[in-house]
Structures are given as structure tokens and as C-alpha cells.
CSV table of C-alpha atoms and ligand atoms in Angstrom, one decimal:
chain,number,residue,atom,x,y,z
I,29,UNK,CA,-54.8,-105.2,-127.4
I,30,UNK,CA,-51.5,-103.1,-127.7
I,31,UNK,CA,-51.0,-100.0,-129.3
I,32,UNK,CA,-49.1,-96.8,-128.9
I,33,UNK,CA,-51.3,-93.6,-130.2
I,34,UNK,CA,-50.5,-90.4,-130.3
I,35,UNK,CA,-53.0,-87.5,-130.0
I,36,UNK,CA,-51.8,-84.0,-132.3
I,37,UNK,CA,-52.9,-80.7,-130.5
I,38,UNK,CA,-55.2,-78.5,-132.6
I,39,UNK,CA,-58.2,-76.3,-131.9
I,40,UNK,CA,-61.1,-77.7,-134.7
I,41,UNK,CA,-63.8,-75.1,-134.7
I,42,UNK,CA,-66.9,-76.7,-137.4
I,43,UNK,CA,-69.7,-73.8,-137.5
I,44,UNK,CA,-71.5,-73.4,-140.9
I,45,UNK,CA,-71.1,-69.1,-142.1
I,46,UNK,CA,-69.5,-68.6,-139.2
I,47,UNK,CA,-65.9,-69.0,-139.7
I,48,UNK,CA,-64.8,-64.7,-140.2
I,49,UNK,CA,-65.9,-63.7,-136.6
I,50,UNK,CA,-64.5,-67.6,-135.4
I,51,UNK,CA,-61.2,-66.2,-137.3
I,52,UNK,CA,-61.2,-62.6,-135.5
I,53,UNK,CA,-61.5,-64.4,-132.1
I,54,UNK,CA,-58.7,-66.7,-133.1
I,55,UNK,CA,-56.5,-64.1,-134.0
I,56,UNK,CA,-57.0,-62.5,-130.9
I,57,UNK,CA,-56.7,-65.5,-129.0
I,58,UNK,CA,-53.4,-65.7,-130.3
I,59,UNK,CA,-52.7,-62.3,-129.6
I,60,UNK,CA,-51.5,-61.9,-133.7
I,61,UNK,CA,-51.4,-58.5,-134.9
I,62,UNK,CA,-49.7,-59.1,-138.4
I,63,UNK,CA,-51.6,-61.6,-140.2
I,64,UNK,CA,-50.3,-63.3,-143.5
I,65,UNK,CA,-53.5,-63.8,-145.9
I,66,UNK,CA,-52.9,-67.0,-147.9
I,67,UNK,CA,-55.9,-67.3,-150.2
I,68,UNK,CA,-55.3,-68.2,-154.2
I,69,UNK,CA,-58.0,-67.1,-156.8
I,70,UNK,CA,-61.2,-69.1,-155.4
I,71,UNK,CA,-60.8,-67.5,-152.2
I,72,UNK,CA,-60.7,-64.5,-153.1
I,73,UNK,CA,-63.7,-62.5,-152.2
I,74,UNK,CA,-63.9,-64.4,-149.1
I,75,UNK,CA,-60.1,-62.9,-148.5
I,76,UNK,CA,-61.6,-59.6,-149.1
I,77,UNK,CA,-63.8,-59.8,-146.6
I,78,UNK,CA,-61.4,-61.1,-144.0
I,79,UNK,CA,-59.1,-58.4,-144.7
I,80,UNK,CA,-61.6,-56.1,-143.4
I,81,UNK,CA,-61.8,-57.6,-140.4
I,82,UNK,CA,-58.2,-59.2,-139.5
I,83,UNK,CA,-54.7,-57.2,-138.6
I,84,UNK,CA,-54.3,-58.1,-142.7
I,85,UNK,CA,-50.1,-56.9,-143.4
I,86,UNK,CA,-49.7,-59.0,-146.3
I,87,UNK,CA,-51.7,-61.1,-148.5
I,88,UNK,CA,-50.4,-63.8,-150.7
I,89,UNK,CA,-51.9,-65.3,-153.8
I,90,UNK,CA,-50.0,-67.2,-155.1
I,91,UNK,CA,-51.2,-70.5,-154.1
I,92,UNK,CA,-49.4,-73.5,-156.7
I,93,UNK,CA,-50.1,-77.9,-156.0
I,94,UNK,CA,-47.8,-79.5,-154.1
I,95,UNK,CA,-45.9,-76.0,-153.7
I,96,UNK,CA,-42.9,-75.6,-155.7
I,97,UNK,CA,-40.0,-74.6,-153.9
I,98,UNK,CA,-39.1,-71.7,-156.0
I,99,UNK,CA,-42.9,-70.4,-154.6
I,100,UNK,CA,-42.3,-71.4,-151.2
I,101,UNK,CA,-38.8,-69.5,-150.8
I,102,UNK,CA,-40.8,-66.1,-152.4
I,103,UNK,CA,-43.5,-66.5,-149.4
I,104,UNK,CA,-41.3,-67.0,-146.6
I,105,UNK,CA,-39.1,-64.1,-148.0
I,106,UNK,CA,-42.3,-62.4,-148.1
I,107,UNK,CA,-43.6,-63.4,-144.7
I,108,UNK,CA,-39.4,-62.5,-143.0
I,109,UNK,CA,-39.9,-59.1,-145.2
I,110,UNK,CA,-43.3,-57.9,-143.7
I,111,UNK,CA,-42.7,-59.3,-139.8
I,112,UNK,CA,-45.8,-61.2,-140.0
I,113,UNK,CA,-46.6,-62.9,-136.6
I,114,UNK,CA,-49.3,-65.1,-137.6
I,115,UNK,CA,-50.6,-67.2,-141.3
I,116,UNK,CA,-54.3,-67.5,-141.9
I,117,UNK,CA,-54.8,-69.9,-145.3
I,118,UNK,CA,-57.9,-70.1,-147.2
I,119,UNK,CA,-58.2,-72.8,-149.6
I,120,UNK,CA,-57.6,-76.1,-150.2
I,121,UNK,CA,-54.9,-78.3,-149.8
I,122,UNK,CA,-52.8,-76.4,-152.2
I,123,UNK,CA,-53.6,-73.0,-150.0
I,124,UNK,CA,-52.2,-74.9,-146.6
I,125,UNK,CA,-49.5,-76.1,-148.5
I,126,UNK,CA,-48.3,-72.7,-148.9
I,127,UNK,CA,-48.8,-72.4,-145.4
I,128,UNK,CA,-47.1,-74.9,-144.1
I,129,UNK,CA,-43.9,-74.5,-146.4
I,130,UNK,CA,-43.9,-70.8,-144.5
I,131,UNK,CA,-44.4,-72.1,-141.3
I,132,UNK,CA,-41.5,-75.2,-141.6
I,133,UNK,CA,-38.5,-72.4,-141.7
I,134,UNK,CA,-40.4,-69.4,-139.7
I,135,UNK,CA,-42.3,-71.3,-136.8
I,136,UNK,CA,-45.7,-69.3,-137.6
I,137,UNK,CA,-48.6,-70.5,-136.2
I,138,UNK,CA,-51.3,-71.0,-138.5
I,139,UNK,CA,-54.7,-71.1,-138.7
I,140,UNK,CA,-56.4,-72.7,-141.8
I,141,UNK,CA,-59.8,-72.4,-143.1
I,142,UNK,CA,-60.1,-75.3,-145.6
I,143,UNK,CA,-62.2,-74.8,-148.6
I,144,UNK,CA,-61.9,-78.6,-149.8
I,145,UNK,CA,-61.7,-82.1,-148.0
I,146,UNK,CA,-58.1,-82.5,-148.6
I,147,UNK,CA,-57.5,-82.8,-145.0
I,148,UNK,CA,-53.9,-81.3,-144.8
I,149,UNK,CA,-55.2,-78.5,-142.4
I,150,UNK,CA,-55.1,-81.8,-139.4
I,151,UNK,CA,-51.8,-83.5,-140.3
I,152,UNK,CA,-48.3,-82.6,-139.5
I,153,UNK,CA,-47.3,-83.3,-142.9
I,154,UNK,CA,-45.5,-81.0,-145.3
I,155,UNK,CA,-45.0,-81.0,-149.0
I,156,UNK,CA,-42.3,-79.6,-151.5
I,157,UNK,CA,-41.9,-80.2,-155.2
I,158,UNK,CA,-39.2,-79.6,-157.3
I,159,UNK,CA,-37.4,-80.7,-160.2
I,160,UNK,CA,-40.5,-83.3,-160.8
I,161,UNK,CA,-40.2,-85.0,-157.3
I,162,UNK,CA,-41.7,-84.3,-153.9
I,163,UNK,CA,-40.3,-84.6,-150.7
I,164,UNK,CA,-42.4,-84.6,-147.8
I,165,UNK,CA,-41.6,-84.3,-144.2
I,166,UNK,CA,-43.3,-84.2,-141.2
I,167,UNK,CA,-42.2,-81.5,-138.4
I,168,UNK,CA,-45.1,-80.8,-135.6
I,169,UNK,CA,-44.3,-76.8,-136.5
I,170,UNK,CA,-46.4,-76.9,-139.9
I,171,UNK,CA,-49.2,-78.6,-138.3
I,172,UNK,CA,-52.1,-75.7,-138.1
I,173,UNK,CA,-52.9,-74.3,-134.6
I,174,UNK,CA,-56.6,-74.0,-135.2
I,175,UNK,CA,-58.5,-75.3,-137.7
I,176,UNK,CA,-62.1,-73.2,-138.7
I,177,UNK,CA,-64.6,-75.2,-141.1
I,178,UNK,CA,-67.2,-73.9,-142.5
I,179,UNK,CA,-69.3,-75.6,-145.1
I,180,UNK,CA,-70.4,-72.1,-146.4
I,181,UNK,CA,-67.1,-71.9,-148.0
I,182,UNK,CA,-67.4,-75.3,-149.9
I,183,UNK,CA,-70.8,-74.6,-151.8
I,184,UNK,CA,-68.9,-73.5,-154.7
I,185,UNK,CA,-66.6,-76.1,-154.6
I,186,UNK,CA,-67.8,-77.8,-158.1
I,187,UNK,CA,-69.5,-81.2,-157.8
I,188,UNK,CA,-66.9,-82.8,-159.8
I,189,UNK,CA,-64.3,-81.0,-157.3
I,190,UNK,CA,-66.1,-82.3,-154.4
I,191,UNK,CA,-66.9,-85.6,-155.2
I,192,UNK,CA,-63.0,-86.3,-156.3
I,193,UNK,CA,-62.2,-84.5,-152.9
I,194,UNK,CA,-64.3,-86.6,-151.1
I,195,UNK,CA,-63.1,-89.7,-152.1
I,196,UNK,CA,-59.7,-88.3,-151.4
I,197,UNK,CA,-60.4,-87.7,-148.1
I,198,UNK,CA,-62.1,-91.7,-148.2
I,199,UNK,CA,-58.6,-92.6,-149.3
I,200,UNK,CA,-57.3,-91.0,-146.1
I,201,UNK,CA,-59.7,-93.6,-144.2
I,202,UNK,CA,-59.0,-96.4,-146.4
I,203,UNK,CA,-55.3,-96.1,-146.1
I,204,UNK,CA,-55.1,-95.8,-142.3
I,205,UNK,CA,-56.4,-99.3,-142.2
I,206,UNK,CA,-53.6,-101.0,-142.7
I,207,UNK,CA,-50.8,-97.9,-142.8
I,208,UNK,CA,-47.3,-98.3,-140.9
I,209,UNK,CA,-49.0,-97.0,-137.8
I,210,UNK,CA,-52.0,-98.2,-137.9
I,211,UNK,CA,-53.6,-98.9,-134.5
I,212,UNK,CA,-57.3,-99.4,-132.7
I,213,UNK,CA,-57.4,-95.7,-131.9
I,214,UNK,CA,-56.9,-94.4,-136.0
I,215,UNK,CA,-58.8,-97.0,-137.3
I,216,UNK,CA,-62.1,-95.7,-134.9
I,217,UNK,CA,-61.3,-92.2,-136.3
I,218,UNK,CA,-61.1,-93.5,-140.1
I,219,UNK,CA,-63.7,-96.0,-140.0
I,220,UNK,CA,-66.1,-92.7,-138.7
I,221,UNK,CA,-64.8,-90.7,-141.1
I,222,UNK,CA,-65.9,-93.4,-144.1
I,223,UNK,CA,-68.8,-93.7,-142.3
I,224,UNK,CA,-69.6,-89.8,-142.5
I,225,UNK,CA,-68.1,-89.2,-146.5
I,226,UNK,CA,-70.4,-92.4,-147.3
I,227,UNK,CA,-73.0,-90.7,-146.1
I,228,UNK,CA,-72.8,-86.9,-147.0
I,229,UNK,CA,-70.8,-87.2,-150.4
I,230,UNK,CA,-74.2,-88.4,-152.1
I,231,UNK,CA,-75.8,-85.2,-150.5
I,232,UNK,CA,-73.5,-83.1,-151.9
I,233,UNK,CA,-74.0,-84.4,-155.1
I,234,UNK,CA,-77.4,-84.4,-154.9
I,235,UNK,CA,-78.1,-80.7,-153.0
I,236,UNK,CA,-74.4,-79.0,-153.8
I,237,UNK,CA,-75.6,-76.1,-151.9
I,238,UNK,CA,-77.3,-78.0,-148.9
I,239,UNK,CA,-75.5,-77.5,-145.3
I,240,UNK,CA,-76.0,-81.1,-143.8
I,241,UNK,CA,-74.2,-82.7,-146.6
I,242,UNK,CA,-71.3,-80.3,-146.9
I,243,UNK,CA,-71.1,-80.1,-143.1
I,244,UNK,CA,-70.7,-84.5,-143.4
I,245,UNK,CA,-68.0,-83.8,-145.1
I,246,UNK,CA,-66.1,-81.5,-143.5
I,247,UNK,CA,-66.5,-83.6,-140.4
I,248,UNK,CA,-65.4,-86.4,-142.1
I,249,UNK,CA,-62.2,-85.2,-144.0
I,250,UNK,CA,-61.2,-84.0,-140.8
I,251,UNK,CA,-61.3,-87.2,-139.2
I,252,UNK,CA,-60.0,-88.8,-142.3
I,253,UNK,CA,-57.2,-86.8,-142.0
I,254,UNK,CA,-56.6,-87.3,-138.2
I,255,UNK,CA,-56.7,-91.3,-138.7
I,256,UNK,CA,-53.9,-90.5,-141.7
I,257,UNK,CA,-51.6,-88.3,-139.3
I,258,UNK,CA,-51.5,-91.3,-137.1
I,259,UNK,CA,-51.7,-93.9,-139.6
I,260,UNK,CA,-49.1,-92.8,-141.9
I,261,UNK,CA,-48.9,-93.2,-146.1
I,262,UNK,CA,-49.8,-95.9,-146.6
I,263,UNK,CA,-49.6,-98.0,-150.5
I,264,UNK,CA,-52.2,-96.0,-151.7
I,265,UNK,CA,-50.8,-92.9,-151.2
I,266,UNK,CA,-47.0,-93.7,-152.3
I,267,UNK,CA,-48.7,-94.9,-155.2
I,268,UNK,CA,-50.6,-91.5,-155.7
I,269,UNK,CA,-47.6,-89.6,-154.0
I,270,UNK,CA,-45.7,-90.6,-157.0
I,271,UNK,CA,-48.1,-89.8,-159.8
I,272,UNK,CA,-48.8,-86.5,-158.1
I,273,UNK,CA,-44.8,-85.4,-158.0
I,274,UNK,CA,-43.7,-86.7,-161.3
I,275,UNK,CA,-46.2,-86.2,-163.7
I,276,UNK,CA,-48.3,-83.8,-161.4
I,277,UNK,CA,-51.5,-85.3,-161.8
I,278,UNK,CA,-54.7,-83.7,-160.0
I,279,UNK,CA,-54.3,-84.3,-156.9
I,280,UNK,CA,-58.1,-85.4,-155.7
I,281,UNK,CA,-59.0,-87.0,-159.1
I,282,UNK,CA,-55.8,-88.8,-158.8
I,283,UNK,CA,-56.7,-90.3,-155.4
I,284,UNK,CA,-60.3,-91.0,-156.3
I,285,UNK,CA,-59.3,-93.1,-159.5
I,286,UNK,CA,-56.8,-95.1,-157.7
I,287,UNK,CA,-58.4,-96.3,-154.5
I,288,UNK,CA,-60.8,-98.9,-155.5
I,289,UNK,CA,-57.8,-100.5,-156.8
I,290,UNK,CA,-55.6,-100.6,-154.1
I,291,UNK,CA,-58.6,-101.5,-151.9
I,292,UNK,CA,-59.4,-104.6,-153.9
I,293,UNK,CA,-55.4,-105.1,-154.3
I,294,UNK,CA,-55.4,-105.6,-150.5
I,295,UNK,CA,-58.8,-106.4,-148.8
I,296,UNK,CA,-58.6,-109.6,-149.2
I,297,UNK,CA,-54.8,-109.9,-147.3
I,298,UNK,CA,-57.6,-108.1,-144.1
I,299,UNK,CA,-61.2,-109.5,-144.3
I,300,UNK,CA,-61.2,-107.9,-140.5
I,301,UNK,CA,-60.5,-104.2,-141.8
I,302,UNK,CA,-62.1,-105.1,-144.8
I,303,UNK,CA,-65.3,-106.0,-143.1
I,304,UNK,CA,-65.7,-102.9,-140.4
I,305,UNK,CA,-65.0,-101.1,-144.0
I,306,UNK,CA,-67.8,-102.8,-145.6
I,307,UNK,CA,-69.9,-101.6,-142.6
I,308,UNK,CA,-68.9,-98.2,-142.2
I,309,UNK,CA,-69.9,-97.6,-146.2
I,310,UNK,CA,-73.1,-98.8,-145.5
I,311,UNK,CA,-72.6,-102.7,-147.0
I,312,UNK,CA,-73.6,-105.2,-143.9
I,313,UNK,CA,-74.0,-108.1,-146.3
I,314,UNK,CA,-71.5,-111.3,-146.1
I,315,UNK,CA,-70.5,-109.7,-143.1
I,316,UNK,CA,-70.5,-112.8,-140.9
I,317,UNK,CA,-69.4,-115.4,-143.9
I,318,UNK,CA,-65.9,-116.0,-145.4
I,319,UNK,CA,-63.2,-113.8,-145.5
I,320,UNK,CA,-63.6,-113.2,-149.3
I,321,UNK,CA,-66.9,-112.0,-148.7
I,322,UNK,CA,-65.8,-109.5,-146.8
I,323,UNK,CA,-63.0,-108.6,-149.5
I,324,UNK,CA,-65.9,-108.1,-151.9
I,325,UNK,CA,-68.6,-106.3,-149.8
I,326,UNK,CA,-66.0,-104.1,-149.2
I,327,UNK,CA,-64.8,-103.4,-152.5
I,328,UNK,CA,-68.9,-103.7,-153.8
I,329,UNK,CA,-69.5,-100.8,-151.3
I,330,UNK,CA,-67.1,-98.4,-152.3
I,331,UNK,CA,-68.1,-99.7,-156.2
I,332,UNK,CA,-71.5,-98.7,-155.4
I,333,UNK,CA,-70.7,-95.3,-153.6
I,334,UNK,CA,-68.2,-94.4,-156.8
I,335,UNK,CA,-71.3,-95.4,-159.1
I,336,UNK,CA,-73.6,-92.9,-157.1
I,337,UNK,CA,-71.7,-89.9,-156.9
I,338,UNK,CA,-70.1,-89.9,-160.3
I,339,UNK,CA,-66.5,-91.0,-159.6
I,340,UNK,CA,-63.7,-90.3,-162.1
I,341,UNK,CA,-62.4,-93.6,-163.6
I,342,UNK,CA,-59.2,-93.4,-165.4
I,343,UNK,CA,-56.0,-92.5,-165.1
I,344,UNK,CA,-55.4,-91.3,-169.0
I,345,UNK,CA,-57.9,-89.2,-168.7
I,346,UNK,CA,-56.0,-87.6,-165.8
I,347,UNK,CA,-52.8,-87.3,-168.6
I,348,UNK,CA,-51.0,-89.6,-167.3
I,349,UNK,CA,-49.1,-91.6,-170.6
I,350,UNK,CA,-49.2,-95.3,-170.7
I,351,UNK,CA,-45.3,-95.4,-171.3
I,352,UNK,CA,-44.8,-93.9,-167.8
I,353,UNK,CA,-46.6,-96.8,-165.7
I,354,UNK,CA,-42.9,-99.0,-165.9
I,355,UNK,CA,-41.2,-95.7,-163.8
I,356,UNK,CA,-44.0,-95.1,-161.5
I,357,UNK,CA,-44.0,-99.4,-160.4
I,358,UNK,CA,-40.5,-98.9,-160.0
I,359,UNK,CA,-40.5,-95.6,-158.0
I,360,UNK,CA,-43.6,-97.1,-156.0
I,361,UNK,CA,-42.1,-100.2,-155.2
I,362,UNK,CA,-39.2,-98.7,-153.5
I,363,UNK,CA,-41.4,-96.6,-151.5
I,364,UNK,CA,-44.2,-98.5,-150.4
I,365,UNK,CA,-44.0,-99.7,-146.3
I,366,UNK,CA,-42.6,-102.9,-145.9
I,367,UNK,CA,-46.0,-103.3,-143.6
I,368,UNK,CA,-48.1,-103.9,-146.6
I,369,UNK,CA,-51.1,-106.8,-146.3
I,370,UNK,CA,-49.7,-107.7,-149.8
I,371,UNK,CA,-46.2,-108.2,-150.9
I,372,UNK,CA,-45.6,-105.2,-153.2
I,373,UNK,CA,-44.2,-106.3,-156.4
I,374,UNK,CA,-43.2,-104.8,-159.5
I,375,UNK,CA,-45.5,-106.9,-162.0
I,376,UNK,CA,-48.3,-106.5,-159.2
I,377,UNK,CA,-48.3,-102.8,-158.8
I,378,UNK,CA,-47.8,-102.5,-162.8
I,379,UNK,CA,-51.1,-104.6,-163.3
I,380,UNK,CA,-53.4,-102.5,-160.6
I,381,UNK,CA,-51.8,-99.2,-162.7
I,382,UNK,CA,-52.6,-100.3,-165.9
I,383,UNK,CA,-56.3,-101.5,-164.5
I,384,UNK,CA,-56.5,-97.3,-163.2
I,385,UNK,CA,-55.0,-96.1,-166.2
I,386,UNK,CA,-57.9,-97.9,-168.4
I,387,UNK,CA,-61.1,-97.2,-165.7
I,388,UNK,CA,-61.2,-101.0,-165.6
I,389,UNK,CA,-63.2,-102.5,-163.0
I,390,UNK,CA,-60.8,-102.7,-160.0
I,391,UNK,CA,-62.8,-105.9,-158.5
I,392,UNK,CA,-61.8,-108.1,-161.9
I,393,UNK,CA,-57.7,-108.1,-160.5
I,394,UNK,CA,-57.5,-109.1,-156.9
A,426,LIG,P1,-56.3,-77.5,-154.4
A,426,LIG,O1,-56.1,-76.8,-153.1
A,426,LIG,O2,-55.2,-77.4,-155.4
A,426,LIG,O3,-57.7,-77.1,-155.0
A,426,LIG,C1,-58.2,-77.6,-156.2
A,426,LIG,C2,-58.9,-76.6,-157.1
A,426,LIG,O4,-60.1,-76.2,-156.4
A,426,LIG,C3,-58.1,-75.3,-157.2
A,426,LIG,O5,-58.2,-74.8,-158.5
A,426,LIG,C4,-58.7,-74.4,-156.2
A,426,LIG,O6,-58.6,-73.0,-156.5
A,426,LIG,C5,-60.2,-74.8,-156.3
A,426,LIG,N1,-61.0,-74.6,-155.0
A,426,LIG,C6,-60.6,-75.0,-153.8
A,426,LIG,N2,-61.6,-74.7,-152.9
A,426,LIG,C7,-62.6,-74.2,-153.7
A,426,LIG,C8,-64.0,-73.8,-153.4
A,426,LIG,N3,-64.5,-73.9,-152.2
A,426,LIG,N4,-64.7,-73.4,-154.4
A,426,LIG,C9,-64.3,-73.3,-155.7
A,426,LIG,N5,-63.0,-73.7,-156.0
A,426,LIG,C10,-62.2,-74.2,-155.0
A,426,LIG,O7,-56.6,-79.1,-154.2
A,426,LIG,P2,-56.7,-80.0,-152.9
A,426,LIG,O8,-57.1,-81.3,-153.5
A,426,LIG,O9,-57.6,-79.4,-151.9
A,426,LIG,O10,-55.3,-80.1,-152.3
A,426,LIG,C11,-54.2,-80.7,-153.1
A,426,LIG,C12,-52.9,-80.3,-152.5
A,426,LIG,O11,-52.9,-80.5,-151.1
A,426,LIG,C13,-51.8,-81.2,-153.0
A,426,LIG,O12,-50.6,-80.4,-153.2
A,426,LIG,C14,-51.6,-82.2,-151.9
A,426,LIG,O13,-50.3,-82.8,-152.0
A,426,LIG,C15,-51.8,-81.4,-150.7
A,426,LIG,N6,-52.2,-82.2,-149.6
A,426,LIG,C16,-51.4,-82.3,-148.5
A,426,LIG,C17,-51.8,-83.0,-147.4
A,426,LIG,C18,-50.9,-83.1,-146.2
A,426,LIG,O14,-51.2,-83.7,-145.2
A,426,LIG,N7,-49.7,-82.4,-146.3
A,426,LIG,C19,-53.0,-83.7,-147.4
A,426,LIG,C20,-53.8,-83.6,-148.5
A,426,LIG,C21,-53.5,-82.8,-149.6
């Protein structure tokens, strides 16, 4: 065994409707006296209550996906203008975003208190958009210095919400697998992180305003989005990087429709990732026959998780038009890592689009 792994300083605090007084202390700990409040309309009242609390000299709300440039120059104008010495987001990935885009130019720490399992509060990874692409770059400055979950704050995260978010943070885990980087130490940290989502995204769906569920998967998007950090993008998420920055699809539905196809596009190119897949989602069958079956109890465990929790299917119903498939093969083709399982062609990667676009079953095309 040979690897090279690097480990990404952060403080993670996970402590269920505890997360204000864990943000005070943090604040202090930082010895922060002007606090940026980035919170867009969902976290509002929790925001309100923070103010109270925290050294609050400007508060920011407007929180936009994959964060147009045009909004991120207005918040670090914002952030130069009021000498803010610290950035506490509240939010999903969209709230960090904003975040981090302050934080690339002005070296802020931050500390984020994620209210989905996006996972962009543990990577190092920032996002722009403009003029219907994204860049993204990754720069250690944007990566949060403490990190506060608290499942209290996901209870109203809609089941639809959290089931797509869930299976975005799955994508995180699935990705690492066989990502640019991937290694024995990422792979642990996704294969737990599948292992936990597996496991709590059915409780959420069944008990949306349970703790031990909602607490499963806060632990595991984290860890999803550790393995990710280290892994890198993999073809699943140039594939949805694209979709997302061109025709800006949903981000978490977007993810959650495309994975089971990408997962059956490659398993079969890595029956050994495949099968300690299939194991972490709770499928030990075919474990010990033929490759293939590993392939398929792979792709029949994250068939049978999708079936449970209520997965969105299709890409149309996302808006994506059928016309647009051609530009996003061709845009995805030039992107994806020349590390792929599977040779990445342009007839292959317009066949697995055309299967999300339609909901068809991803397990019919590999
Ligand atoms: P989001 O932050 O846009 O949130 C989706 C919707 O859910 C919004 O309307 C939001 O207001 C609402 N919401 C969030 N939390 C809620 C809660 N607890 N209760 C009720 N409503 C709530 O979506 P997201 O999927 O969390 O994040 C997507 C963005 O994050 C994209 O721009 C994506 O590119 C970025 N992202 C970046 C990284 C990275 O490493 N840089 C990783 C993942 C995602």
C-alpha cells in the first residue's frame, strides 16, 4: 500500500440545539469582535437570535447558488466597508458559498453552521458563476475554521430538500471512490459516510423532526465531504458541475438524479470499490462471487435506498431541455479526469445523460 493523504485543519463541533452558545465560545476563541452574519431567508430567525448574542456589525442576506460574482464583489465590498474581522454563515451550501467567495480576497476566518448536507462547510473548495459558467478553485483560505452542526437547524429542511441533499452528500462518497486522488485514507472516510446517509436518510424520511436521523446525517455529509476534499471531482461531479453552471439546475436534486447513473456507468470498471460500496449501503449479497456481482449489488443497493426515501428521477423534470445534452457531453468530456475507471466518451456520456434526463433505470445501460 502507497498513498499520499493530506489531513485539512478544521474544528468540527456536532451537538444537537446547541450550536448558538458553541458559536459565542467560537467567536471568542477567535478573539472576533466584528462578526459578518451570512444567513439568507431560511435562516433567518435563527440569525435573529444569533445577533443577540454575537459582536453582529453586519448582516448579509443575500445568499444566491453557486454565487454570482456580481453578489460576491457586493459582500466583500460590504465586509472591506464595515471592518468585519470574522464571517459566521448560516445555511446551506449556497450560504457558505457566500462565505467563502468573502473570505478568498479578505482572508476571513469563518465559521459555518450548515443547515443542509451539502458539505462545502469541510472542503477547501470555492465557487463562482458568471456569464453561465463556473469556475471553481481551491485556496486553503476559504476553507471554514470551525465548523458547528446542529441537527436542530435541519428539522425544517423539507423532506424532499433533505432527501436530495442526502444523496448529494452520497455522491460526495461515491465519487471519492475512484476521484483523481483517491487513496486508502478517503475511501475509509467515504465508505463511513455512505455507511451513515444509508442509514439515517430513511430516518429522516420517516421522523423528519427526529434527532438520531438528522444527527446521521450531519455526521455523514461531513465525512462525505472530507473524503471529497481529498478525493477530488470526480466524473460525477464534472458531469453535475456542468449542469449546475450552465443551465443552473438545483443543485442537490441535480446530484441525486445523476448518481445512480454514473455509479452503474463505472462500478463495473471497480468490483473492489464497488463491493465495500455495496457493503457500506447495507447490500452484503454477491459479495464474494464475480466481479459483476459486485457491479450490481452495488448499483441494487443504492436502487433500493433511492426507492425508500423517495429520490428524484429525471433530469427534465429539473428543466433541463433535451436539446442541451450534445453541449453538456461535450463540455463534460473535456473536463472529466483522465483517471476515470471508464474511458469517457462523447457517445458514452450522451447515453448515461439521456438515461437521467428520462428517470430511466440507470442499471439497464452499463
Ligand atoms: P442551498 O444552500 O441553495 O439551499 C437550498 C434551499 O434550501 C434554499 O432555498 C435554502 O434557503 C433552503 N434551506 C437550506 N437549509 C434549510 C433548512 N434547514 N430549512 C429550510 N430550508 C433550508 O443548497 P445546497 O444544496 O445546500 O448548496 C448548494 C450550493 O452549494 C451550490 O452552489 C453548490 O455549488 C455549493 N456547494 C459547494 C461545495 C464546495 O465544496 N464548494 C460543496 C457542495 C455544495
Amino acid at each position: 500500500m502507497r498513498f499520499t493523504h493530506e489531513t485539512l485543519a478544521q474544528r468540527v463541533i456536532l451537538d444537537a440545539g446547541r450550536s448558538l452558545e458553541h458559536l459565542e465560545a467560537q467567536v471568542a476563541h477567535l478573539g472576533a469582535s466584528r462578526v459578518m452574519l451570512v444567513a439568507g431567508g431560511s435562516a433567518s430567525s435563527y440569525a435573529d437570535r444569533a445577533a443577540v448574542l454575537l459582536p453582529v456589525v453586519l448582516r448579509w442576506t443575500e445568499v444566491v447558488q453557486h454565487v454570482p460574482v456580481a453578489v460576491a464583489e457586493r459582500a466583500r465590498a460590504a465586509a472591506a466597508d464595515t471592518g468585519v474581522d470574522v464571517v459566521v454563515c448560516v445555511g446551506g451550501g449556497s450560504a457558505v458559498g457566500v462565505a467563502k467567495a468573502v473570505a478568498l480576497t479578505t482572508r476571513l476566518p469563518v465559521i459555518a453552521v450548515p443547515t443542509t448536507y451539502a458539505g462545502s462547510e469541510a472542503t477547501p473548495v470555492w465557487g463562482l458563476t458568471e456569464d453561465r459558467r463556473k469556475t471553481t478553485g481551491v485556496d486553503p483560505v476559504v476553507l471554514p475554521t470551525v465548523v458547528v452542526y446542529d441537527s436542530d437547524l435541519t428539522r425544517s429542511l423539507p423532506v424532499d430538500l433533505s432527501v436530495a441533499s442526502g444523496l448529494n452528500a452520497l455522491a460526495h462518497c461515491v465519487d471519492s471512490m475512484w476521484a483523481p486522488r483517491s487513496n486508502p485514507v478517503n475511501q475509509a472516510l467515504a465508505l463511513e459516510g455512505a455507511r451513515a446517509l444509508a442509514q439515517g436518510l430513511p430516518h429522516v424520511v420517516g421522523d423528519p423532526m427526529g434527532t438520531p436521523g438528522r444527527d446521521q446525517c450531519l455526521y455523514g455529509a461531513y465525512l462525505a465531504a472530507t473524503a471529497f476534499a481529498s478525493a477530488g471531482s470526480g466524473l460525477h461531479h464534472k458531469i453535475c458541475h456542468v449542469l449546475g453552471g450552465t443551465f443552473d439546475l438545483p443543485h442537490a436534486p441535480t446530484h441525486a438524479v445523476v448518481l445512480p447513473h454514473v455509479l452503474a456507468f463505472n462500478a463495473p470498471a471497480v468490483p473492489d470499490q464497488a463491493r465495500r460500496l455495496a457493503i457500506a449501503l447495507g447490500r452484503p449479497a454477491g459479495l464474494a462471487g464475480p466481479d459483476d456481482d459486485a457491479a450490481a449489488a452495488a448499483t441494487d443497493a443504492l436502487a433500493a435506498l433511492r426507492q425508500a426515501v423517495g429520490a428524484p428521477r429525471a433530469l427534465r423534470d429539473l428543466g433541463l431541455p433535451l436539446d442541451a445534452i450534445p453541449e453538456v457531453a461535450e463540455r463534460v468530456v473535456a473536463a472529466a479526469p483522465a483517471t476515470n475507471p471508464r474511458p469517457v466518451t462523447g457517445p458514452a456520456i450522451e447515453t448515461l445523460l439521456r438515461a437521467a434526463w428520462e428517470g430511466a433505470d440507470p442499471r439497464s445501460q452499463s
